[in-house]
Amino acid sequence: MNPKPSLVILTGAGISAESGIKTFRSGDGLWENHRVEDVATPEGFIRNPGMVQRFYNERRRQLSEVSPNAAHYALVELERAWPGSFLLVTQNVDDLHDRAGTHSLLHMHGELKKVRCLSCNVAIPWEKDVLQDSPCPTCNKKGKLRPHIVWFGEVPFGMDEIAYALQNCDYFAAIGTSGHVYPAAGFVQWVGKNCRTYEINLEPSIVNSAFSESIQGIATQTVPTWVKEILSKNKQ
Ligand code: BV8
């Protein structure tokens, strides 16, 4: 057994569901009330920037009303106790993994708490609403700020680092994701042949058959249990 095993974790909206953040594709999901084309594409932003800013302002505002849950904290404990390299890649744009205390964290689809200036192309931490004429804190240009979010048709962040980590990991776990969105849904195919893969989700995702193990249930129960199990197998 590898004394310093490497572990890559991918999370999706399901890990934040019990904190009160809507997922995308469940019954009352985010995509029920908004057309993806209108609020999560560059074309939608060009067509109606005000509507897109309102969509993200609303979700950014909600962050002050929610907190990390037991699943987020279990992954913090896993990172602290893990004997080898650890990388948590999240599709989520909320800040719950950050606030729980995960350090090796990569937001591949961006972050609600950052905006990006279309003029100077700098990503800036941002807590409040973005208004149509909010000036960029870096270059002072007005009306040039967009959500620092990866929309459909845009290239996710950190893809080289993610690809390298996946090709070299001993364990890969996907937690709380439906497997609809690529390239994240394809990560389980990118791992090496000796990598053990786990899907931890409320129900089997559409890529469930690609995983060597599948654990079903709500994340605040399944993730702490899985963390205890994988740590007991890889004691320092
Ligand atoms: C890319 C930011 C190239 C927005 C998001 C045509 C043109 C262009 C591209 C494409 C095309 N056709 C296909 C594509 C690719 C496209 C794609 O995949 N489309 C799909 C819909 C077919 N992808 C892209 O465009 C990506 N870019 O391909 O660039 C490239 C490729 C490789 C390398 C380099 C370049 C960009 C995609 C990013 C889009 N942005 N988010 C925002 O958040 O507002 S995607 C969005 O979906 C969120 O990030 C979300 O995280 C993500 C995935 O959804 P999930 O997290 O899985 O959430 P979902 O609701 O679906 O599922 C939740 C799961 O949790 C469920 O299974 C549920 O059962 C479970 N659950 C619920 N409660 C619990 C639970 N589990 C446990 N416990 C619970 N309590």
XYZ file of N, CA, C and O in Angstrom, residues 12-177:
664
model
N -20.160 18.795 -5.845
C -21.200 19.513 -6.595
C -22.253 20.031 -5.626
O -22.113 19.931 -4.409
N -23.301 20.561 -6.192
C -24.337 21.283 -5.427
C -24.926 20.441 -4.296
O -25.387 20.963 -3.284
N -24.893 19.109 -4.436
C -25.503 18.237 -3.426
C -24.862 18.359 -2.067
O -25.507 18.154 -1.039
N -23.553 18.740 -2.015
C -22.908 18.831 -0.698
C -23.367 20.087 0.049
O -23.286 20.149 1.271
N -23.887 21.057 -0.688
C -24.361 22.301 -0.047
C -25.869 22.289 0.191
O -26.417 23.199 0.808
N -26.556 21.251 -0.315
C -28.037 21.226 -0.239
C -28.511 21.326 1.217
O -29.409 22.109 1.537
N -27.889 20.595 2.137
C -28.374 20.587 3.530
C -27.976 21.856 4.281
O -28.371 22.051 5.425
N -27.187 22.703 3.619
C -26.928 24.032 4.198
C -28.010 25.015 3.760
O -27.991 26.174 4.174
N -28.902 24.553 2.865
C -30.007 25.422 2.418
C -29.764 26.074 1.075
O -30.515 26.980 0.678
N -28.711 25.647 0.349
C -28.477 26.232 -0.988
C -29.110 25.307 -2.034
O -28.860 24.101 -2.028
N -29.936 25.889 -2.904
C -30.645 25.083 -3.907
C -29.659 24.375 -4.823
O -28.625 24.948 -5.202
N -30.000 23.139 -5.203
C -29.209 22.496 -6.252
C -29.775 22.975 -7.590
O -30.610 23.885 -7.635
N -29.300 22.386 -8.664
C -29.690 22.889 -9.988
C -30.811 22.091 -10.615
O -31.716 22.634 -11.222
N -30.699 20.747 -10.462
C -31.586 19.901 -11.283
C -32.601 19.115 -10.462
O -33.166 18.171 -10.951
N -32.734 19.476 -9.170
C -33.768 18.752 -8.390
C -35.100 19.433 -8.673
O -35.164 20.424 -9.402
N -36.155 18.949 -8.034
C -37.521 19.427 -8.301
C -37.621 20.941 -8.313
O -38.018 21.540 -9.303
N -37.197 21.580 -7.217
C -37.351 23.051 -7.186
C -35.988 23.707 -7.431
O -35.668 24.737 -6.878
N -35.162 23.047 -8.264
C -33.782 23.509 -8.472
C -33.695 24.867 -9.148
O -34.683 25.415 -9.647
N -32.476 25.383 -9.161
C -32.209 26.712 -9.712
C -32.629 26.808 -11.182
O -33.113 27.821 -11.650
N -32.414 25.730 -11.909
C -32.729 25.793 -13.334
C -34.234 25.665 -13.584
O -34.673 25.736 -14.721
N -35.024 25.487 -12.508
C -36.490 25.453 -12.702
C -37.015 26.852 -13.006
O -37.967 27.031 -13.718
N -36.375 27.873 -12.351
C -36.957 29.224 -12.500
C -36.157 30.095 -13.470
O -36.475 31.240 -13.671
N -35.051 29.542 -13.980
C -34.252 30.370 -14.899
C -33.821 29.515 -16.070
O -33.476 28.345 -15.884
N -33.822 30.089 -17.264
C -33.275 29.345 -18.413
C -31.754 29.475 -18.353
O -31.224 30.594 -18.271
N -31.057 28.318 -18.381
C -29.591 28.333 -18.330
C -29.044 29.308 -19.377
O -28.158 30.111 -19.086
N -29.632 29.261 -20.555
C -29.146 30.117 -21.666
C -29.220 31.595 -21.293
O -28.453 32.415 -21.792
N -30.166 31.944 -20.401
C -30.351 33.371 -20.080
C -29.414 33.854 -18.972
O -29.019 35.004 -18.944
N -29.101 32.938 -18.020
C -28.355 33.414 -16.834
C -26.979 32.777 -16.659
O -26.205 33.231 -15.828
N -26.649 31.739 -17.430
C -25.352 31.063 -17.198
C -24.596 30.834 -18.515
O -23.944 29.808 -18.703
N -24.727 31.855 -19.430
C -23.918 31.827 -20.669
C -23.422 33.245 -20.951
O -24.086 34.230 -20.566
N -22.281 33.377 -21.639
C -21.795 34.726 -21.984
C -22.807 35.475 -22.872
O -23.007 36.679 -22.721
N -23.492 34.713 -23.729
C -24.476 35.344 -24.627
C -25.627 35.938 -23.804
O -26.109 37.035 -24.088
N -26.052 35.205 -22.767
C -27.149 35.690 -21.909
C -26.749 36.969 -21.205
O -27.530 37.911 -21.079
N -25.454 37.039 -20.799
C -24.965 38.237 -20.097
C -24.932 39.439 -21.038
O -25.319 40.549 -20.681
N -24.519 39.200 -22.283
C -24.475 40.310 -23.262
C -25.898 40.797 -23.562
O -26.183 41.987 -23.609
N -26.825 39.798 -23.673
C -28.226 40.145 -23.995
C -28.854 40.960 -22.877
O -29.497 41.984 -23.127
N -28.642 40.523 -21.618
C -29.348 41.182 -20.510
C -28.478 41.165 -19.248
O -28.736 40.388 -18.323
N -27.448 42.030 -19.211
C -26.521 42.016 -18.071
C -27.215 42.258 -16.732
O -26.876 41.640 -15.736
N -28.232 43.113 -16.733
C -28.926 43.424 -15.478
C -29.572 42.194 -14.881
O -29.446 41.917 -13.690
N -30.210 41.388 -15.720
C -30.897 40.183 -15.212
C -29.869 39.182 -14.668
O -30.039 38.604 -13.600
N -28.760 39.042 -15.394
C -27.721 38.097 -14.951
C -27.102 38.583 -13.645
O -26.930 37.814 -12.702
N -26.823 39.897 -13.552
C -26.250 40.412 -12.285
C -27.224 40.166 -11.131
O -26.816 39.733 -10.062
N -28.529 40.356 -11.388
C -29.520 40.136 -10.315
C -29.521 38.670 -9.879
O -29.569 38.352 -8.692
N -29.412 37.748 -10.847
C -29.396 36.300 -10.554
C -28.239 35.956 -9.618
O -28.393 35.231 -8.643
N -27.055 36.574 -9.894
C -25.886 36.265 -9.047
C -25.883 37.088 -7.764
O -25.451 36.600 -6.708
N -26.412 38.325 -7.829
C -26.504 39.131 -6.593
C -27.345 38.393 -5.550
O -26.975 38.296 -4.380
N -28.473 37.826 -6.031
C -29.402 37.105 -5.143
C -28.695 35.908 -4.491
O -28.765 35.708 -3.278
N -27.934 35.157 -5.265
C -27.242 33.970 -4.741
C -26.083 34.389 -3.836
O -25.795 33.740 -2.840
N -25.416 35.513 -4.167
C -24.306 35.988 -3.322
C -24.877 36.438 -1.981
O -24.340 36.116 -0.931
N -26.009 37.143 -2.025
C -26.638 37.631 -0.779
C -26.977 36.464 0.139
O -26.778 36.510 1.354
N -27.435 35.344 -0.463
C -27.872 34.200 0.353
C -26.708 33.616 1.164
O -26.917 33.008 2.218
N -25.473 33.824 0.714
C -24.329 33.197 1.403
C -24.229 33.640 2.858
O -23.760 32.905 3.716
N -24.712 34.867 3.146
C -24.604 35.340 4.549
C -25.642 34.660 5.443
O -25.612 34.788 6.657
N -26.591 33.925 4.799
C -27.642 33.273 5.613
C -27.400 31.771 5.776
O -28.175 31.072 6.415
N -26.352 31.233 5.178
C -26.124 29.779 5.244
C -24.749 29.491 5.846
O -23.887 30.373 5.902
N -24.576 28.257 6.314
C -23.285 27.852 6.929
C -22.862 26.485 6.407
O -23.700 25.701 5.961
N -21.558 26.189 6.519
C -21.095 24.853 6.123
C -21.818 23.781 6.957
O -22.254 24.043 8.081
N -21.944 22.580 6.408
C -22.610 21.499 7.161
C -21.608 20.394 7.504
O -20.411 20.513 7.184
N -22.086 19.332 8.114
C -21.195 18.257 8.608
C -20.379 17.624 7.480
O -19.263 17.151 7.706
N -20.905 17.664 6.260
C -20.146 17.071 5.138
C -18.929 17.946 4.805
O -17.813 17.445 4.604
N -19.124 19.267 4.796
C -17.988 20.182 4.545
C -16.916 19.991 5.622
O -15.717 19.910 5.329
N -17.357 19.906 6.871
C -16.389 19.789 7.971
C -15.688 18.433 7.970
O -14.495 18.334 8.287
N -16.393 17.393 7.542
C -15.757 16.064 7.468
C -14.604 16.091 6.460
O -13.542 15.485 6.670
N -14.772 16.856 5.374
C -13.702 16.940 4.360
C -12.520 17.768 4.874
O -11.374 17.548 4.486
N -12.788 18.706 5.786
C -11.687 19.462 6.412
C -10.864 18.513 7.284
O -9.627 18.498 7.240
N -11.561 17.672 8.033
C -10.881 16.693 8.909
C -10.070 15.706 8.053
O -8.925 15.381 8.347
N -10.653 15.308 6.917
C -9.960 14.381 6.011
C -8.669 15.016 5.496
O -7.604 14.399 5.498
N -8.740 16.271 5.089
C -7.529 16.952 4.570
C -6.450 17.003 5.654
O -5.284 16.737 5.399
N -6.878 17.311 6.901
C -5.902 17.460 7.991
C -5.202 16.127 8.279
O -4.004 16.079 8.534
N -5.969 15.026 8.220
C -5.430 13.721 8.656
C -4.822 12.928 7.498
O -4.181 11.902 7.698
N -5.019 13.414 6.247
C -4.598 12.600 5.102
C -3.072 12.536 4.974
O -2.411 13.575 5.029
N -2.483 11.337 4.852
C -1.019 11.189 4.843
C -0.335 11.608 3.545
O 0.858 11.866 3.515
N -1.097 11.715 2.443
C -0.487 12.047 1.133
C -1.020 13.364 0.609
O -1.454 14.218 1.377
N -1.020 13.516 -0.714
C -1.489 14.795 -1.284
C -3.011 14.763 -1.391
O -3.618 13.717 -1.586
N -3.617 15.980 -1.233
C -5.085 16.123 -1.147
C -5.477 17.302 -2.026
O -4.838 18.361 -1.964
N -6.478 17.122 -2.861
C -7.006 18.248 -3.655
C -8.528 18.132 -3.695
O -9.066 17.083 -4.023
N -9.190 19.225 -3.294
C -10.655 19.280 -3.388
C -11.020 20.217 -4.540
O -10.727 21.414 -4.487
N -11.594 19.655 -5.588
C -12.079 20.451 -6.727
C -13.579 20.606 -6.557
O -14.288 19.605 -6.385
N -14.059 21.856 -6.512
C -15.510 22.015 -6.379
C -16.098 22.691 -7.609
O -15.468 23.603 -8.178
N -17.276 22.218 -8.004
C -18.040 22.878 -9.070
C -18.855 24.013 -8.455
O -19.388 24.844 -9.173
N -18.947 24.000 -7.114
C -19.811 24.966 -6.438
C -19.178 26.348 -6.433
O -17.958 26.487 -6.302
N -20.027 27.339 -6.539
C -19.550 28.737 -6.539
C -19.819 29.381 -5.176
O -19.456 30.533 -4.952
N -20.396 28.570 -4.237
C -20.585 29.101 -2.875
C -19.251 29.034 -2.135
O -18.287 28.433 -2.619
N -19.231 29.633 -0.896
C -17.940 29.697 -0.162
C -17.931 28.762 1.040
O -17.192 28.983 2.010
N -18.751 27.709 0.994
C -18.885 26.852 2.186
C -17.634 25.998 2.450
O -17.229 25.827 3.599
N -16.980 25.483 1.419
C -15.726 24.756 1.668
C -14.660 25.711 2.228
O -13.890 25.350 3.117
N -14.628 26.921 1.719
C -13.649 27.922 2.198
C -13.902 28.205 3.673
O -12.986 28.154 4.491
N -15.159 28.473 4.010
C -15.496 28.834 5.401
C -15.339 27.647 6.355
O -15.012 27.815 7.524
N -15.504 26.436 5.832
C -15.335 25.246 6.702
C -13.860 25.074 7.044
O -13.526 24.561 8.115
N -12.953 25.527 6.128
C -11.528 25.469 6.436
C -10.699 24.596 5.507
O -9.536 24.301 5.796
N -11.286 24.179 4.353
C -10.480 23.409 3.394
C -9.404 24.318 2.803
O -9.701 25.456 2.412
N -8.168 23.839 2.732
C -7.082 24.682 2.194
C -6.798 24.360 0.731
O -6.742 25.250 -0.111
N -6.588 23.069 0.423
C -6.257 22.686 -0.961
C -7.561 22.591 -1.750
O -8.153 21.519 -1.898
N -8.033 23.755 -2.226
C -9.391 23.894 -2.787
C -9.319 24.621 -4.117
O -8.651 25.655 -4.233
N -9.990 24.080 -5.138
C -9.982 24.702 -6.465
C -11.420 24.876 -6.946
O -12.131 23.888 -7.140
N -11.832 26.130 -7.089
C -13.197 26.420 -7.576
C -13.184 26.402 -9.105
O -12.958 27.430 -9.751
N -13.466 25.264 -9.713
C -13.314 25.161 -11.185
C -14.369 25.957 -11.943
O -14.160 26.305 -13.106
N -15.510 26.269 -11.309
C -16.547 27.049 -11.988
C -16.633 28.471 -11.448
O -17.618 29.172 -11.689
N -15.592 28.900 -10.702
C -15.567 30.271 -10.200
C -16.208 30.397 -8.828
O -16.522 29.403 -8.177
N -16.394 31.653 -8.401
C -16.861 31.938 -7.042
C -17.835 33.111 -7.030
O -17.570 34.151 -7.644
N -18.931 32.948 -6.296
C -19.914 34.038 -6.159
C -19.262 35.267 -5.526
O -19.618 36.396 -5.844
N -18.299 35.061 -4.635
C -17.711 36.183 -3.884
C -16.512 36.805 -4.609
O -15.613 37.352 -3.985
N -16.511 36.661 -5.950
C -15.522 37.395 -6.737
C -16.214 37.953 -7.981
O -17.164 37.351 -8.476
N -15.751 39.095 -8.469
C -16.193 39.612 -9.776
C -14.938 39.759 -10.622
O -13.813 39.704 -10.111
N -15.156 39.879 -11.950
C -13.994 40.052 -12.840
C -14.244 41.274 -13.719
O -15.363 41.472 -14.205
N -13.225 42.077 -13.878
C -13.367 43.304 -14.678
C -13.078 42.992 -16.146
O -12.032 42.433 -16.477
N -14.021 43.339 -17.004
C -13.859 43.077 -18.448
C -12.839 44.022 -19.057
O -12.356 43.803 -20.168
N -12.466 45.058 -18.291
C -11.497 46.007 -18.839
C -10.077 45.606 -18.477
O -9.230 45.425 -19.341
N -9.836 45.368 -17.150
C -8.443 45.019 -16.766
C -8.292 43.534 -16.466
O -7.206 43.077 -16.099
N -9.395 42.754 -16.591
C -9.372 41.297 -16.493
C -8.880 40.775 -15.139
O -8.379 39.655 -15.042
N -9.001 41.603 -14.089
C -8.592 41.175 -12.741
C -9.807 40.618 -12.009
O -10.917 41.166 -12.127
N -9.633 39.500 -11.271
C -10.701 38.942 -10.421
C -10.549 39.569 -9.036
O -9.451 39.580 -8.468
N -11.657 40.139 -8.537
C -11.614 40.916 -7.292
C -12.600 40.348 -6.267
O -13.755 40.073 -6.628
N -12.178 40.156 -4.993
C -13.151 39.729 -3.975
C -14.292 40.742 -3.917
O -14.064 41.944 -4.007
N -15.553 40.244 -3.802
C -16.705 41.145 -3.867
C -17.818 40.576 -2.997
O -18.201 39.435 -3.176
N -18.303 41.340 -2.033
C -19.325 40.834 -1.095
C -20.722 41.349 -1.424
O -21.705 40.672 -1.212
N -20.807 42.589 -1.961
C -22.153 43.197 -2.055
C -22.737 42.991 -3.455
O -22.165 42.271 -4.271
N -23.877 43.632 -3.714
C -24.486 43.533 -5.047
C -23.591 44.217 -6.078
O -22.932 45.219 -5.777
N -23.555 43.691 -7.282
C -22.882 44.371 -8.404
C -23.978 45.150 -9.130
O -24.986 44.576 -9.554
N -23.800 46.453 -9.217
C -24.796 47.280 -9.928
C -24.265 47.577 -11.324
O -23.075 47.427 -11.585
N -25.169 48.002 -12.184
C -24.812 48.202 -13.604
C -23.558 49.075 -13.738
O -22.679 48.803 -14.532
N -23.479 50.137 -12.868
C -22.330 51.054 -13.074
C -21.314 50.962 -11.940
O -20.534 51.889 -11.722
N -21.291 49.827 -11.230
C -20.264 49.674 -10.165
C -18.880 49.835 -10.780
O -18.578 49.181 -11.799
N -18.031 50.710 -10.204
C -16.686 50.891 -10.772
C -15.756 49.757 -10.357
O -15.874 49.213 -9.265
N -14.812 49.411 -11.254
C -13.818 48.384 -10.916
C -12.863 48.965 -9.868
O -12.307 50.050 -10.093
N -12.644 48.289 -8.710
C -11.737 48.825 -7.693
C -10.286 48.923 -8.186
O -9.472 49.621 -7.611
N -9.971 48.199 -9.283
C -8.570 48.208 -9.765
C -8.366 49.305 -10.812
O -7.485 50.144 -10.674
N -9.219 49.318 -11.844
C -8.960 50.302 -12.929
C -9.973 51.441 -12.924
O -9.905 52.352 -13.741
N -10.969 51.340 -12.017
C -11.955 52.413 -11.805
C -12.957 52.577 -12.955
O -13.811 53.448 -12.892
N -12.843 51.724 -13.995
C -13.812 51.816 -15.113
C -15.197 51.398 -14.586
O -15.317 50.464 -13.792
N -16.250 52.047 -15.071
C -17.614 51.715 -14.624
C -18.286 50.739 -15.597
O -17.965 50.726 -16.788
N -19.188 49.919 -15.036
C -20.030 49.053 -15.865
C -19.270 47.940 -16.550
O -19.705 47.418 -17.565
N -18.092 47.574 -16.008
C -17.259 46.539 -16.655
C -17.135 45.280 -15.803
O -16.353 44.403 -16.103
N -17.900 45.178 -14.697
C -17.740 44.024 -13.796
C -18.717 42.900 -14.148
O -19.897 43.153 -14.374
N -18.196 41.671 -14.251
C -19.062 40.486 -14.469
C -18.826 39.504 -13.341
O -17.775 39.527 -12.691
N -19.771 38.594 -13.100
C -19.530 37.564 -12.078
C -18.297 36.738 -12.449
O -18.076 36.448 -13.641
N -17.458 36.395 -11.465
C -16.264 35.561 -11.743
C -16.712 34.102 -11.709
O -16.333 33.313 -10.842
N -17.562 33.771 -12.662
C -18.230 32.471 -12.743
C -17.934 31.874 -14.122
O -17.893 32.613 -15.111
N -17.716 30.580 -14.225
C -17.517 29.929 -15.526
C -18.885 29.556 -16.075
O -19.578 28.694 -15.510
N -19.287 30.186 -17.162
C -20.593 29.903 -17.764
C -20.479 28.787 -18.799
O -19.372 28.389 -19.179
N -21.591 28.289 -19.256
C -21.569 27.236 -20.279
C -20.898 27.785 -21.538
O -21.162 28.906 -21.941
N -19.984 26.982 -22.060
C -19.226 27.408 -23.252
C -17.920 28.070 -22.871
O -17.089 28.341 -23.736
N -17.685 28.329 -21.567
C -16.411 28.919 -21.128
C -15.516 27.827 -20.528
O -16.001 26.801 -20.074
N -14.216 28.079 -20.523
C -13.257 27.076 -20.055
C -13.155 27.117 -18.531
O -12.912 28.165 -17.964
N -13.364 25.980 -17.848
C -13.257 25.974 -16.387
C -11.851 26.348 -15.911
O -10.881 26.186 -16.660
N -11.734 26.802 -14.692
C -10.431 27.185 -14.129
C -9.648 25.947 -13.683
O -10.228 24.924 -13.314
N -8.317 26.033 -13.726
C -7.425 25.032 -13.131
C -7.383 23.692 -13.833
O -7.017 22.683 -13.240
N -7.765 23.649 -15.101
C -7.881 22.356 -15.777
C -6.558 21.595 -15.860
O -6.538 20.368 -15.725
N -5.443 22.270 -16.020
C -4.147 21.559 -16.091
C -3.833 20.906 -14.750
O -3.461 19.724 -14.690
N -4.045 21.664 -13.667
C -3.764 21.129 -12.319
C -4.692 19.957 -12.025
O -4.293 18.923 -11.494
N -5.946 20.101 -12.428
C -6.929 19.037 -12.177
C -6.556 17.770 -12.947
O -6.520 16.666 -12.400
N -6.211 17.946 -14.232
C -5.875 16.777 -15.068
C -4.675 16.040 -14.488
O -4.695 14.809 -14.343
N -3.656 16.801 -14.071
C -2.444 16.171 -13.502
C -2.799 15.402 -12.222
O -2.425 14.239 -12.043
N -3.588 16.032 -11.345
C -3.965 15.400 -10.066
C -4.766 14.113 -10.315
O -4.548 13.086 -9.666
N -5.666 14.156 -11.283
C -6.507 12.975 -11.559
C -5.675 11.830 -12.128
O -5.849 10.664 -11.772
N -4.717 12.170 -12.992
C -3.907 11.105 -13.614
C -3.003 10.425 -12.591
O -2.566 9.303 -12.797
N -2.737 11.095 -11.464
C -1.768 10.568 -10.493
C -2.373 10.216 -9.144
O -1.638 10.018 -8.180
N -3.724 10.144 -9.065
C -4.287 9.909 -7.718
C -4.580 8.421 -7.472
O -4.839 7.662 -8.394
N -4.534 8.061 -6.168
C -4.840 6.680 -5.764
C -6.320 6.528 -5.425
O -6.872 5.434 -5.424
N -6.946 7.664 -5.049
C -8.380 7.660 -4.721
C -9.041 8.874 -5.376
O -8.467 9.975 -5.372
N -10.245 8.690 -5.926
C -11.053 9.801 -6.461
C -12.482 9.617 -5.963
O -13.043 8.515 -6.078
N -13.033 10.685 -5.375
C -14.432 10.614 -4.913
C -15.208 11.786 -5.485
O -14.747 12.938 -5.425
N -16.389 11.507 -6.028
C -17.311 12.561 -6.502
C -18.470 12.612 -5.507
O -19.094 11.578 -5.234
N -18.710 13.805 -4.957
C -19.705 13.941 -3.879
C -20.760 14.977 -4.287
O -20.421 16.128 -4.592
N -22.034 14.579 -4.303
C -23.139 15.536 -4.499
C -23.196 16.147 -5.879
O -23.502 17.339 -6.017
N -22.940 15.343 -6.912
C -23.033 15.885 -8.273
C -23.766 14.895 -9.175
O -23.593 13.693 -9.070
